[in-house]
CSV table of C-alpha atoms and ligand atoms in Angstrom, one decimal:
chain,number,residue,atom,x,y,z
A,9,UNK,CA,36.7,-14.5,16.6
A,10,UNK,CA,36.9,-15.7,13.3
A,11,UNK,CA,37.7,-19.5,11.8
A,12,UNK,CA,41.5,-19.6,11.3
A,13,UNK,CA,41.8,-20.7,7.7
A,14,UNK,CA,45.4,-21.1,7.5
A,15,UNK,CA,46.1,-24.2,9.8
A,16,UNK,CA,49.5,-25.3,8.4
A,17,UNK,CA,52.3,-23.5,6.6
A,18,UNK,CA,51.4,-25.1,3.4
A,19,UNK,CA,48.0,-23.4,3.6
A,20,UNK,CA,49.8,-20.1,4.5
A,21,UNK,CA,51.9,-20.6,1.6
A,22,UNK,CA,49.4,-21.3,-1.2
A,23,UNK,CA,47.2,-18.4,0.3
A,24,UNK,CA,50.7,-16.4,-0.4
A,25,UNK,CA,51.3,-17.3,-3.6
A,26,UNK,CA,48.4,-15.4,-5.4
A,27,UNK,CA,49.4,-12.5,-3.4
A,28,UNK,CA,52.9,-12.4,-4.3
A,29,UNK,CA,53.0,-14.1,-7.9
A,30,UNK,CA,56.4,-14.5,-9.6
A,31,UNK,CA,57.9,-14.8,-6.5
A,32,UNK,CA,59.9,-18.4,-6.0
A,33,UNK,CA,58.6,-20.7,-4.0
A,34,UNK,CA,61.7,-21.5,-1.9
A,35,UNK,CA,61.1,-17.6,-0.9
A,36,UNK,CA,57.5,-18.4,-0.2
A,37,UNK,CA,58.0,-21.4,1.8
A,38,UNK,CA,60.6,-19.1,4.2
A,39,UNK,CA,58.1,-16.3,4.5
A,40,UNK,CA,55.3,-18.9,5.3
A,41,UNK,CA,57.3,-20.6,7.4
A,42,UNK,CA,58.6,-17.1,9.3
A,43,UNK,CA,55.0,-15.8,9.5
A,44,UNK,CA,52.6,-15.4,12.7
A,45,UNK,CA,48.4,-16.1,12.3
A,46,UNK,CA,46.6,-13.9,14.3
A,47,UNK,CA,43.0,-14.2,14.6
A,48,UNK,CA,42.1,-10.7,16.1
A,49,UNK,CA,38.4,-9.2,17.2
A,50,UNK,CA,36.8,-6.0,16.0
A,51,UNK,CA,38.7,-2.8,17.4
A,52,UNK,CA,42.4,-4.5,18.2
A,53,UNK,CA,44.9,-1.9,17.4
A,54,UNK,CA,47.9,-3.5,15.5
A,55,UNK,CA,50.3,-1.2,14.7
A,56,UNK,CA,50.6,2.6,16.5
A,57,UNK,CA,51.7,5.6,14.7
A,58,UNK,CA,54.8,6.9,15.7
A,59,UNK,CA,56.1,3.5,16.9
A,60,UNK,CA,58.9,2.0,15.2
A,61,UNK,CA,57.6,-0.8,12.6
A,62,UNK,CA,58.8,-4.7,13.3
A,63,UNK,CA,56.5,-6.6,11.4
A,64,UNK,CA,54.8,-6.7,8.3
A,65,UNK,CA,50.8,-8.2,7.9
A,66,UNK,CA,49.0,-9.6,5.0
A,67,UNK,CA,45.1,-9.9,5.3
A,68,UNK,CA,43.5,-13.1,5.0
A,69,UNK,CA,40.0,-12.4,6.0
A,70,UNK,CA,38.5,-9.5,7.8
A,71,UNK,CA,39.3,-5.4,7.4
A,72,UNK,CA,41.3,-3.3,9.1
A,73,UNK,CA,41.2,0.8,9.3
A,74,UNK,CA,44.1,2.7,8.7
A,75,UNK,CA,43.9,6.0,10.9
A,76,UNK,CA,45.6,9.0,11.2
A,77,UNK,CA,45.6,11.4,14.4
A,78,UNK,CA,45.0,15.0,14.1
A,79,UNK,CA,44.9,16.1,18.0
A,80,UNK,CA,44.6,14.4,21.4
A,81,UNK,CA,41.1,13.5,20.7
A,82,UNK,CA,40.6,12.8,17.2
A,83,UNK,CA,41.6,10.6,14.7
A,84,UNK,CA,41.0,10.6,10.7
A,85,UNK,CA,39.9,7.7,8.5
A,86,UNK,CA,42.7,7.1,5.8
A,87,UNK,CA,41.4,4.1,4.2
A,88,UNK,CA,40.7,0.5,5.1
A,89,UNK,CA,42.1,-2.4,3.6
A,90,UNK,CA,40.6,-6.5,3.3
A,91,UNK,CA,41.3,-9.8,2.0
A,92,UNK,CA,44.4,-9.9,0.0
A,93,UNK,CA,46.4,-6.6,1.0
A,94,UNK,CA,49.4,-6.2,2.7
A,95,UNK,CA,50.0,-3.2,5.3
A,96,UNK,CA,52.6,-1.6,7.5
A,97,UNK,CA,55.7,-3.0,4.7
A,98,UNK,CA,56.2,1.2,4.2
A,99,UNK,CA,57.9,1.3,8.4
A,100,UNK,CA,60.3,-1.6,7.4
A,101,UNK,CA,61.4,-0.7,3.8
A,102,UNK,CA,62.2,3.1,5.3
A,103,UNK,CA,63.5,1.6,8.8
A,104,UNK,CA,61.3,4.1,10.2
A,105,UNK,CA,58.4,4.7,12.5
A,106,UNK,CA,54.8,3.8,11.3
A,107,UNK,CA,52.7,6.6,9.5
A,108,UNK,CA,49.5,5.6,10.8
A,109,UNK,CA,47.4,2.9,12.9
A,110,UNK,CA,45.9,0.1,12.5
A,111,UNK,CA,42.8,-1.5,13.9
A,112,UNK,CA,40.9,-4.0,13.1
A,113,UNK,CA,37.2,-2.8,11.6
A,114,UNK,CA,35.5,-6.4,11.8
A,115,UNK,CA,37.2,-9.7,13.4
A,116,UNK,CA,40.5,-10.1,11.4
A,117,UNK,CA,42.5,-13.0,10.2
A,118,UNK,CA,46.1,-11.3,9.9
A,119,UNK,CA,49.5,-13.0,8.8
A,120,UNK,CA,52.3,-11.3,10.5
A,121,UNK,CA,56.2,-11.7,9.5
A,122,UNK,CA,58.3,-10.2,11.3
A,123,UNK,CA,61.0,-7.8,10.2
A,124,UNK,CA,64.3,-9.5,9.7
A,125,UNK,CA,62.8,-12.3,7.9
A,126,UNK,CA,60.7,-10.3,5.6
A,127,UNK,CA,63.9,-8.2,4.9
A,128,UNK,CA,65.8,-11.7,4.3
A,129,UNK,CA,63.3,-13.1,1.4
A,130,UNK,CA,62.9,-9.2,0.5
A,131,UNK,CA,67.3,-9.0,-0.3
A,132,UNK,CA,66.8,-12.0,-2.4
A,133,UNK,CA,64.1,-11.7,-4.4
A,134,UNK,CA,63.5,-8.7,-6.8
A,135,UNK,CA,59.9,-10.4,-8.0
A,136,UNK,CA,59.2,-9.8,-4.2
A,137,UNK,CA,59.9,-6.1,-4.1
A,138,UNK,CA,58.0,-5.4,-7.3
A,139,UNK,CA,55.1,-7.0,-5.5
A,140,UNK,CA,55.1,-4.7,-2.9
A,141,UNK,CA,56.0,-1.6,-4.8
A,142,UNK,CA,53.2,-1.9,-7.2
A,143,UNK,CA,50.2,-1.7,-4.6
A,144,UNK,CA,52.4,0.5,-2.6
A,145,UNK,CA,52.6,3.6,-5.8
A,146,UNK,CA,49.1,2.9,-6.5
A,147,UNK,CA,48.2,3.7,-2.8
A,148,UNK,CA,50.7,7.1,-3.0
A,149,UNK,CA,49.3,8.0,-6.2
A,150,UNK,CA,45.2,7.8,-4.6
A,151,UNK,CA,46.5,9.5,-1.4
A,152,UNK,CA,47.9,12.4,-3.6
A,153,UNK,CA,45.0,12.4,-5.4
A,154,UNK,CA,42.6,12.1,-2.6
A,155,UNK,CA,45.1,15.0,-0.6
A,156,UNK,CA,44.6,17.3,-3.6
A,157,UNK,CA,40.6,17.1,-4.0
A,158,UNK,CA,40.6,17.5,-0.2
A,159,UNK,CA,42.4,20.6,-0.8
A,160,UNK,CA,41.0,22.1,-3.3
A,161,UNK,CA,37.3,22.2,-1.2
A,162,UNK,CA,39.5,23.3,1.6
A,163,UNK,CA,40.1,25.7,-0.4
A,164,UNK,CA,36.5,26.6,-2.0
A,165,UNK,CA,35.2,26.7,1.5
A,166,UNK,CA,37.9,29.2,2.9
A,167,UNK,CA,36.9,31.7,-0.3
A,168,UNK,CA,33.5,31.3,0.3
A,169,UNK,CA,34.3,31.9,4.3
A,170,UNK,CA,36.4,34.8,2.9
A,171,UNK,CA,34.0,36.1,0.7
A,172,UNK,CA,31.3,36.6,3.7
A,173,UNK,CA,33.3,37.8,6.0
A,174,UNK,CA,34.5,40.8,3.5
A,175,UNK,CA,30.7,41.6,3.0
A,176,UNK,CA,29.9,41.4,7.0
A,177,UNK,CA,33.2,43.4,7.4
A,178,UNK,CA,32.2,46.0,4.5
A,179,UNK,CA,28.0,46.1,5.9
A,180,UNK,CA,29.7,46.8,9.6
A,181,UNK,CA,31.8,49.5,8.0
A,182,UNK,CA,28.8,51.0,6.8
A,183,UNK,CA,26.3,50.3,9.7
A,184,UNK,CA,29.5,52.3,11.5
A,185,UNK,CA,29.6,55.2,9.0
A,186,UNK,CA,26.3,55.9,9.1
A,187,UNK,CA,25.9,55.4,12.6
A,188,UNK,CA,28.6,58.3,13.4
A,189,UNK,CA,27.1,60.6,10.4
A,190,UNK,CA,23.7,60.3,12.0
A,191,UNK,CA,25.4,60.7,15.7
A,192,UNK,CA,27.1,63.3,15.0
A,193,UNK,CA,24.4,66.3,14.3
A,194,UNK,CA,22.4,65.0,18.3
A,195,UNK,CA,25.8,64.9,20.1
A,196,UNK,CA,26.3,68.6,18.0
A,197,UNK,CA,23.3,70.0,19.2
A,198,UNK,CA,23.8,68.3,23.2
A,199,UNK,CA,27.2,70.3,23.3
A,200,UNK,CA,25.9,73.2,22.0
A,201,UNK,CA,22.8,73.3,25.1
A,202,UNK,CA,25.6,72.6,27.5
A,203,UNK,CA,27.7,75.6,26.5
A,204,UNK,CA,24.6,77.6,26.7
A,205,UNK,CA,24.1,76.5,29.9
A,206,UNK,CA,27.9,77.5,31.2
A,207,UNK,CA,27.4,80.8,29.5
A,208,UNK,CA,24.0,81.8,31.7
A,209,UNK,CA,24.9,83.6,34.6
A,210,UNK,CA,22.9,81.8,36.8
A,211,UNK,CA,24.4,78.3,36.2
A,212,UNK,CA,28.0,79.9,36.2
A,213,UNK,CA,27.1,80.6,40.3
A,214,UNK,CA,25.1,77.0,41.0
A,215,UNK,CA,27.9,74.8,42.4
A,216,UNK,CA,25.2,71.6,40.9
A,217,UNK,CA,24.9,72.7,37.3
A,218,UNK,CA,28.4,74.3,36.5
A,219,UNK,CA,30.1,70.7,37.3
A,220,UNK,CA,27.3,69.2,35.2
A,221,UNK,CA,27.3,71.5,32.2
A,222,UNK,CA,31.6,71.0,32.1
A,223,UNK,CA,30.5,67.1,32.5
A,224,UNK,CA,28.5,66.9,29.7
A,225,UNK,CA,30.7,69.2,27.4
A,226,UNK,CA,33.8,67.3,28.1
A,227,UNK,CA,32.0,63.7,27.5
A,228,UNK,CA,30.8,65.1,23.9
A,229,UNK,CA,34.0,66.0,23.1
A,230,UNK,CA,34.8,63.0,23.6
A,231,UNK,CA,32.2,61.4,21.8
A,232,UNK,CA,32.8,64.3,18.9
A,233,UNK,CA,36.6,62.9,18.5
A,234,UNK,CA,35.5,59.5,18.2
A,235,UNK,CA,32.7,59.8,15.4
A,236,UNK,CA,35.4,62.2,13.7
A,237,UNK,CA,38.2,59.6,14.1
A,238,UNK,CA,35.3,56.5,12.6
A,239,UNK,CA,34.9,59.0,9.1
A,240,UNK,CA,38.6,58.9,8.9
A,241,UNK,CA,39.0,55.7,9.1
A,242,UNK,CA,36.0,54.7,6.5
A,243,UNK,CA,37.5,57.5,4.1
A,244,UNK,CA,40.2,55.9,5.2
A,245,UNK,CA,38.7,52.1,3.9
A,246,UNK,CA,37.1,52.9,1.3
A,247,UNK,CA,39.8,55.0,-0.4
A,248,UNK,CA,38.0,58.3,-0.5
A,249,UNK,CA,41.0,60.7,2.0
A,250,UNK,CA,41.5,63.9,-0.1
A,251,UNK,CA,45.2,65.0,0.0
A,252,UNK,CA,45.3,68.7,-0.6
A,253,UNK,CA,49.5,69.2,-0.6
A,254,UNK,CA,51.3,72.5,0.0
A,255,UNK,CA,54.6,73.0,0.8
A,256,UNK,CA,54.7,72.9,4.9
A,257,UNK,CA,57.6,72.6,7.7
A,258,UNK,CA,57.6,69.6,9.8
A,259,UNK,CA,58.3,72.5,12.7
A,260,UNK,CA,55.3,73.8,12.6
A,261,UNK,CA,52.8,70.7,12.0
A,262,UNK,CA,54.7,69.3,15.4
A,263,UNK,CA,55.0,72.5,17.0
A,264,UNK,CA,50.9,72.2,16.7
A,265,UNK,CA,51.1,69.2,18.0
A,266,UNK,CA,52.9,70.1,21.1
A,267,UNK,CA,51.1,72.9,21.7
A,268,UNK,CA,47.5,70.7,21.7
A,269,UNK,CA,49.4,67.7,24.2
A,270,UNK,CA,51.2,71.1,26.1
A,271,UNK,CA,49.0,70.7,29.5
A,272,UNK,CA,48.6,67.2,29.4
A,273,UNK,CA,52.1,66.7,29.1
A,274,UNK,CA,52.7,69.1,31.8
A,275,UNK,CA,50.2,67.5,34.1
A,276,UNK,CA,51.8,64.0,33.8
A,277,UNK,CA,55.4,65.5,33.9
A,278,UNK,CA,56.5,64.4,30.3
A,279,UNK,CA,59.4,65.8,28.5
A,280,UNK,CA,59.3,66.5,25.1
A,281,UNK,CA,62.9,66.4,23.7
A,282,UNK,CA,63.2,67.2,19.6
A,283,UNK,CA,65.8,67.2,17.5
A,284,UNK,CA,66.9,67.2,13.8
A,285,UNK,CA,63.1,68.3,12.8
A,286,UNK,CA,64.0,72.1,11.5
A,287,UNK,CA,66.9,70.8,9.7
A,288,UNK,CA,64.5,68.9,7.6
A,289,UNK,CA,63.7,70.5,4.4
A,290,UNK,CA,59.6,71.8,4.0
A,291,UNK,CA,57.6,68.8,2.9
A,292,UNK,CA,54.8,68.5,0.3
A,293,UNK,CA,52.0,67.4,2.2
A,294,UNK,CA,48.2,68.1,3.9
A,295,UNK,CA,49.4,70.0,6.6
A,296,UNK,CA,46.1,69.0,8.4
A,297,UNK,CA,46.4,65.3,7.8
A,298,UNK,CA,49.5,64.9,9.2
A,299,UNK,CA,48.7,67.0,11.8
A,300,UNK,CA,46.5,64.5,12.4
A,301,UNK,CA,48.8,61.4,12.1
A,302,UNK,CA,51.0,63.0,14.0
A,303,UNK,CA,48.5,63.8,16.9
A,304,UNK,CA,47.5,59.8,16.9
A,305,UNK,CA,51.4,59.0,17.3
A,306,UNK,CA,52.3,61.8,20.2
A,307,UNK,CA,48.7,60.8,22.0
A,308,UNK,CA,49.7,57.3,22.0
A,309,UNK,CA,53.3,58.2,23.3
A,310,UNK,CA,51.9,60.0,25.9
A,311,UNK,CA,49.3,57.4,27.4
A,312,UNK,CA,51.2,54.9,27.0
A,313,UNK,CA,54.3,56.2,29.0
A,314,UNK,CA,54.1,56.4,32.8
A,315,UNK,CA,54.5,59.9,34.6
A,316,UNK,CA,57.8,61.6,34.5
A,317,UNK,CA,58.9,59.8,31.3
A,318,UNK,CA,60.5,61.6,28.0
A,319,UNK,CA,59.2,61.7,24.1
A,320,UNK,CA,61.9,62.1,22.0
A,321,UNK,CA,61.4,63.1,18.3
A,322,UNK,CA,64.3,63.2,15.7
A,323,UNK,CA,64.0,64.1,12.1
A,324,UNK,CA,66.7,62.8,9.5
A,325,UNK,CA,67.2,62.4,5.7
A,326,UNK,CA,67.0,59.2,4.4
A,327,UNK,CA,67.3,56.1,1.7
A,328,UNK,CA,64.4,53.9,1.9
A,329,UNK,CA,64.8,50.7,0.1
A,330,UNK,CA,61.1,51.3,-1.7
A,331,UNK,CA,60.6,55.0,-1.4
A,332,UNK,CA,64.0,56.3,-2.3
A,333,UNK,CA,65.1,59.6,-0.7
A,334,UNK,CA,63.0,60.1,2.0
A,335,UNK,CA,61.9,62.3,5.4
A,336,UNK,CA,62.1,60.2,8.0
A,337,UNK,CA,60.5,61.2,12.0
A,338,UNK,CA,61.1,58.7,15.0
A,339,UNK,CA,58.8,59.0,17.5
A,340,UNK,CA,59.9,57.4,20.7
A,341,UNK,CA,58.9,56.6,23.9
A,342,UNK,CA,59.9,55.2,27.0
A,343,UNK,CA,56.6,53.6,27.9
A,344,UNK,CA,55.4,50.6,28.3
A,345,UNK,CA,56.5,49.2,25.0
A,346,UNK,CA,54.4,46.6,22.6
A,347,UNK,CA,54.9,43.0,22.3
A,348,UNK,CA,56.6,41.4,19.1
A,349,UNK,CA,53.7,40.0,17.8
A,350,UNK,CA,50.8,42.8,18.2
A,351,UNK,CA,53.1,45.0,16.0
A,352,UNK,CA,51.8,44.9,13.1
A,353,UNK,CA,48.2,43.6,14.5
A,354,UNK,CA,48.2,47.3,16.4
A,355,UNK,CA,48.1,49.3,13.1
A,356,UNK,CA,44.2,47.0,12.5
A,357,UNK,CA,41.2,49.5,13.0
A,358,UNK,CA,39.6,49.0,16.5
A,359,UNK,CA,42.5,47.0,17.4
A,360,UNK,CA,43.6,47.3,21.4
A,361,UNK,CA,46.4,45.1,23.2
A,362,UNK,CA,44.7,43.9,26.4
A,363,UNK,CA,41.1,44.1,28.3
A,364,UNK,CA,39.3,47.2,27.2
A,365,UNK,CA,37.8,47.8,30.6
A,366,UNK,CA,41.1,48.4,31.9
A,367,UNK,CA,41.4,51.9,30.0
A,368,UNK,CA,40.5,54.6,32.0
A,369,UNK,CA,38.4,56.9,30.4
A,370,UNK,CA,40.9,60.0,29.8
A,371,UNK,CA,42.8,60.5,26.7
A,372,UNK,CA,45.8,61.3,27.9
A,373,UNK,CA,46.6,59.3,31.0
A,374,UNK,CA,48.2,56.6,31.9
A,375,UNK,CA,46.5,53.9,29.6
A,376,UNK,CA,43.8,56.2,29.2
A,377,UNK,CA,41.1,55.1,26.6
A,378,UNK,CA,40.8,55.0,22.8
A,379,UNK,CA,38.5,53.8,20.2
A,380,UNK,CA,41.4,51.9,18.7
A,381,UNK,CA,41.2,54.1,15.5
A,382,UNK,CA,44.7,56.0,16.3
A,383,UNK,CA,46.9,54.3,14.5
A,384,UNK,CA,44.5,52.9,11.2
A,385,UNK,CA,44.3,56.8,10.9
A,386,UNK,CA,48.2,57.6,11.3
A,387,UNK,CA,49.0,54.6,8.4
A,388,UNK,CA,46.1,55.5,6.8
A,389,UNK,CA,47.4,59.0,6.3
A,390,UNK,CA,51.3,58.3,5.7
A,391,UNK,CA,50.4,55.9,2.9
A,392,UNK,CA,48.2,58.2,1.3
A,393,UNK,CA,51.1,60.5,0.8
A,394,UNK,CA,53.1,57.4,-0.7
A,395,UNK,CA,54.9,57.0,2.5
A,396,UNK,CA,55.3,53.9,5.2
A,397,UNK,CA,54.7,53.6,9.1
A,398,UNK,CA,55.6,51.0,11.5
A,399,UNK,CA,56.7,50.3,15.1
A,400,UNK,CA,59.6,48.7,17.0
A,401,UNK,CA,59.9,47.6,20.7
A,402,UNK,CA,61.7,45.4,22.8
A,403,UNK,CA,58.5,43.7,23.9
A,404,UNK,CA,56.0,44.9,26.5
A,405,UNK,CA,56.9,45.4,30.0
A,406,UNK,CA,54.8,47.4,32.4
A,407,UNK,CA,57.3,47.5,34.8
A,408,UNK,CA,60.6,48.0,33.3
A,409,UNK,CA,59.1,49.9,30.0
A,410,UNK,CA,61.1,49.2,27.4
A,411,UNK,CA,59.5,52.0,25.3
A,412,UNK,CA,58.4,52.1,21.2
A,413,UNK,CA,59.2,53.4,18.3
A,414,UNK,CA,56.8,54.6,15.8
A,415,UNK,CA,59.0,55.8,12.5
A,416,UNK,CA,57.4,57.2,9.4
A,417,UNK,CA,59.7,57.8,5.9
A,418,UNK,CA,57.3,60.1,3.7
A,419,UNK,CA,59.2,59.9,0.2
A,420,UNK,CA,60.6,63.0,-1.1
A,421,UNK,CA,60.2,62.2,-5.0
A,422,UNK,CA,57.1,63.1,-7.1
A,423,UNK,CA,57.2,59.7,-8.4
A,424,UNK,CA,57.2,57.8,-5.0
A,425,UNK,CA,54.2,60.0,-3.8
A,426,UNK,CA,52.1,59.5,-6.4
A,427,UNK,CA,52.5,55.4,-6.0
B,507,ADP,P1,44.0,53.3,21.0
B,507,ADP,O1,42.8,54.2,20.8
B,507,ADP,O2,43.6,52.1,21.8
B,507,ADP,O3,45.2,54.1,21.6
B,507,ADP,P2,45.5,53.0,18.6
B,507,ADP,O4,45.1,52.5,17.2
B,507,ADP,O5,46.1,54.4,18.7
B,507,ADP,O6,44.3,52.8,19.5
B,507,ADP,O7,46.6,52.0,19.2
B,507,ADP,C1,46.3,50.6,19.2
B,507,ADP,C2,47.0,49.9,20.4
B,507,ADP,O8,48.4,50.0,20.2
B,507,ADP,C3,46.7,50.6,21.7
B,507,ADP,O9,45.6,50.1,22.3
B,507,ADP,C4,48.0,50.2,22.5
B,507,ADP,O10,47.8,49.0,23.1
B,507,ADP,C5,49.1,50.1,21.4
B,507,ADP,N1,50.0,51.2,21.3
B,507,ADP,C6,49.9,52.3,20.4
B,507,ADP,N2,50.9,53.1,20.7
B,507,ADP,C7,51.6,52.7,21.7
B,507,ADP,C8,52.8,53.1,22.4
B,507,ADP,N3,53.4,54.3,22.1
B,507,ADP,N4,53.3,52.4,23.4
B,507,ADP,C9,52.6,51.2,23.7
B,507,ADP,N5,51.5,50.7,23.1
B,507,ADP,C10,51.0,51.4,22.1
């Protein structure tokens, strides 16, 4: 504890009077005589943040902390005032809640005065109100300032952080790149054995290596479409996808299209339903890009959709706010749909919406696997002919599959494409 200093209100009114000069001394007798002296140990909490403020304190010895909480668990140092300073006056002059609170750092000897009478002195006596209004700016002022330095390494540090994670990002893209160049000439060479293998005569009649030779053929396929999906998507990155346009119907870059998904479909009883598509007109573009883009979107419709459900494709002229006059195809589904907020996050290279290991290792079943490269590829493309990509859904539902929507609007004028 500490020695109480101010034993009588005279005392409490002469230690006043420094504090709050100009002020008249009928005012300061009333606040001495209104006040409270609390001699308080280290660590007593005095005012709360949050709660509403009744009383107003004036140090007389001692130092208090003034704290701010920024989760359950921890709390951040604002500043700490001592002898001579008044705090929690900013509660009663807004008739509000306190901002912050208050502890004692060191054993304290406080003056407290509680609300209406402060307010009293405070409605007579402008010399009072200037008193408190100087400290008061002076302590907005160096909390601005103190805000905006904070803010500005804040700041420093997240460009930094920024800056790191571009070049871990860009060293990963390459580590990638290479990786699937390098892969690629092996996994060429593995397939090419195993096809050897299913053409001898021999291993055509042996029940053990015809199962084995379609095994391994199948599974570097597999691995062949993923390595040729990462190059797209660096070309993609780093800016380098050659367009090579010619005048091509829509018709026949989906009929392609269909024709590639044609057994998978069949096997997991999917209808393809199409219209407005030859009505469009033919469309500058690399027929084997969007091929591509196209084959991304319908793959997608089709693993994502349970057995027995319907892809419906519609082709229409349109006004896009940026593009202009544009083509615009709706790919639709009546799958399991995509919540609200992985729509845009789905479009992110190796980007998947739930646990990985859940896939199943077929392209075209029912959540069958992907490298998460689809759709990077598919906006990849459309953008590189000047055009825009996004989905729509009601949300994801396995069970009552509310379906998405993939539409792309390629632009139809030179000047759009070339943007
Ligand atoms: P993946 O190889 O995983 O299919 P994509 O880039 O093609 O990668 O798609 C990213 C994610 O977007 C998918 O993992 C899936 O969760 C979601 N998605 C894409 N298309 C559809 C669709 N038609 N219906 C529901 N979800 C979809």
């Amino acid at each position: 504890m500490i020695k109480n200093t101010l034993l009588s209100e005279q005392a409490i009114k002469e230690f006043l009077r420094p504090l709050l000069f100009g002020v008249a001394d009928a005012d300061l007798a009333e606040l001495a005589r209104a006040a409270v002296v609390q001699s308080l140990p280290a660590n007593t909490t005095i005012c709360h943040e949050g709660e509403r403020g009744n009383a107003v304190y004036a140090i007389a010895e001692g130092q208090v902390d003034i704290l701010k909480r920024m989760d359950a668990k921890n709390e951040r140092l604002l500043g700490q005032r001592g002898p001579g300073s008044f705090f929690g006056e900013m509660a009663i002059l807004q008739d509000g809640t306190r901002t912050a609170t208050v502890r004692t750092a060191q054993p304290t000897l406080l003056l407290k005065i509680d609300r209406e009478s402060f307010l009293n002195v405070l409605n007579r006596s402008p010399s009072l109100a200037i008193r408190l209004l100087v400290p008061l700016a002076d302590r907005l002022r160096e909390a601005d300032r103190k805000a905006i330095t904070e803010l500005r390494q804040a700041n420093q540090e997240l460009t930094h952080a920024l800056q790191q994670l571009k070049q871990l990002d860009q060293a990963k893209g390459s580590f990638i790149q290479v990786a699937a160049h390098e892969l690629r000439t092996p996994i060429a060479a593995l397939s090419g054995y195993a096809q050897m293998i299913q053409n001898d005569l021999t291993a055509q009649e042996s029940p053990f290596l015809r199962p084995l030779a379609d095994g391994i053929l199948t599974t570097t396929q597999r691995l062949q479409r993923i390595f040729n999906d990462i190059l797209d998507v660096s070309k993609i990155i780093n800016a380098k996808l050659q367009i090579h346009r010619n005048l091509w119907s829509m018709t026949v870059i989906l009929k392609r299209v269909v024709e590639t998904f044609s057994t998978a479909m069949a096997e997991r009883r999917l209808t393809w339903q199409q219209t407005g598509i030859a009505a469009l007109p033919p469309y500058p573009g690399d027929p084997k890009l969007l091929y591509k883009a196209f084959y991304h979107l319908v793959n997608n419709a089709i693993k994502y959709t349970p057995d027995g459900g319907v892809i419906k494709v519609r082709g229409q002229l349109t006004t896009d706010s940026q593009l202009g006059a544009a083509l615009e195809i709706t790919i639709e589904d009546n799958g399991i749909g995509i919540a609200k907020e992985d729509l845009e996050l789905i479009f992110e290279k190796f980007y998947h919406i739930g646990e990985i290991a859940f896939h199943s290792s077929g392209t075209t079943k029912f959540k069958g696997g992907g490298a998460g490269l689809g759709l990077t590829i598919a906006r990849g493309i459309i953008e590189s002919h000047g055009g825009r990509i996004w989905a729509e859904s009601h949300g994801y539902d396995e069970e009552r599959c509310p379906g998405s929507r993939f539409i792309i609007r390629l632009p139809l004028s030179e000047k759009a494409r070339r943007l």
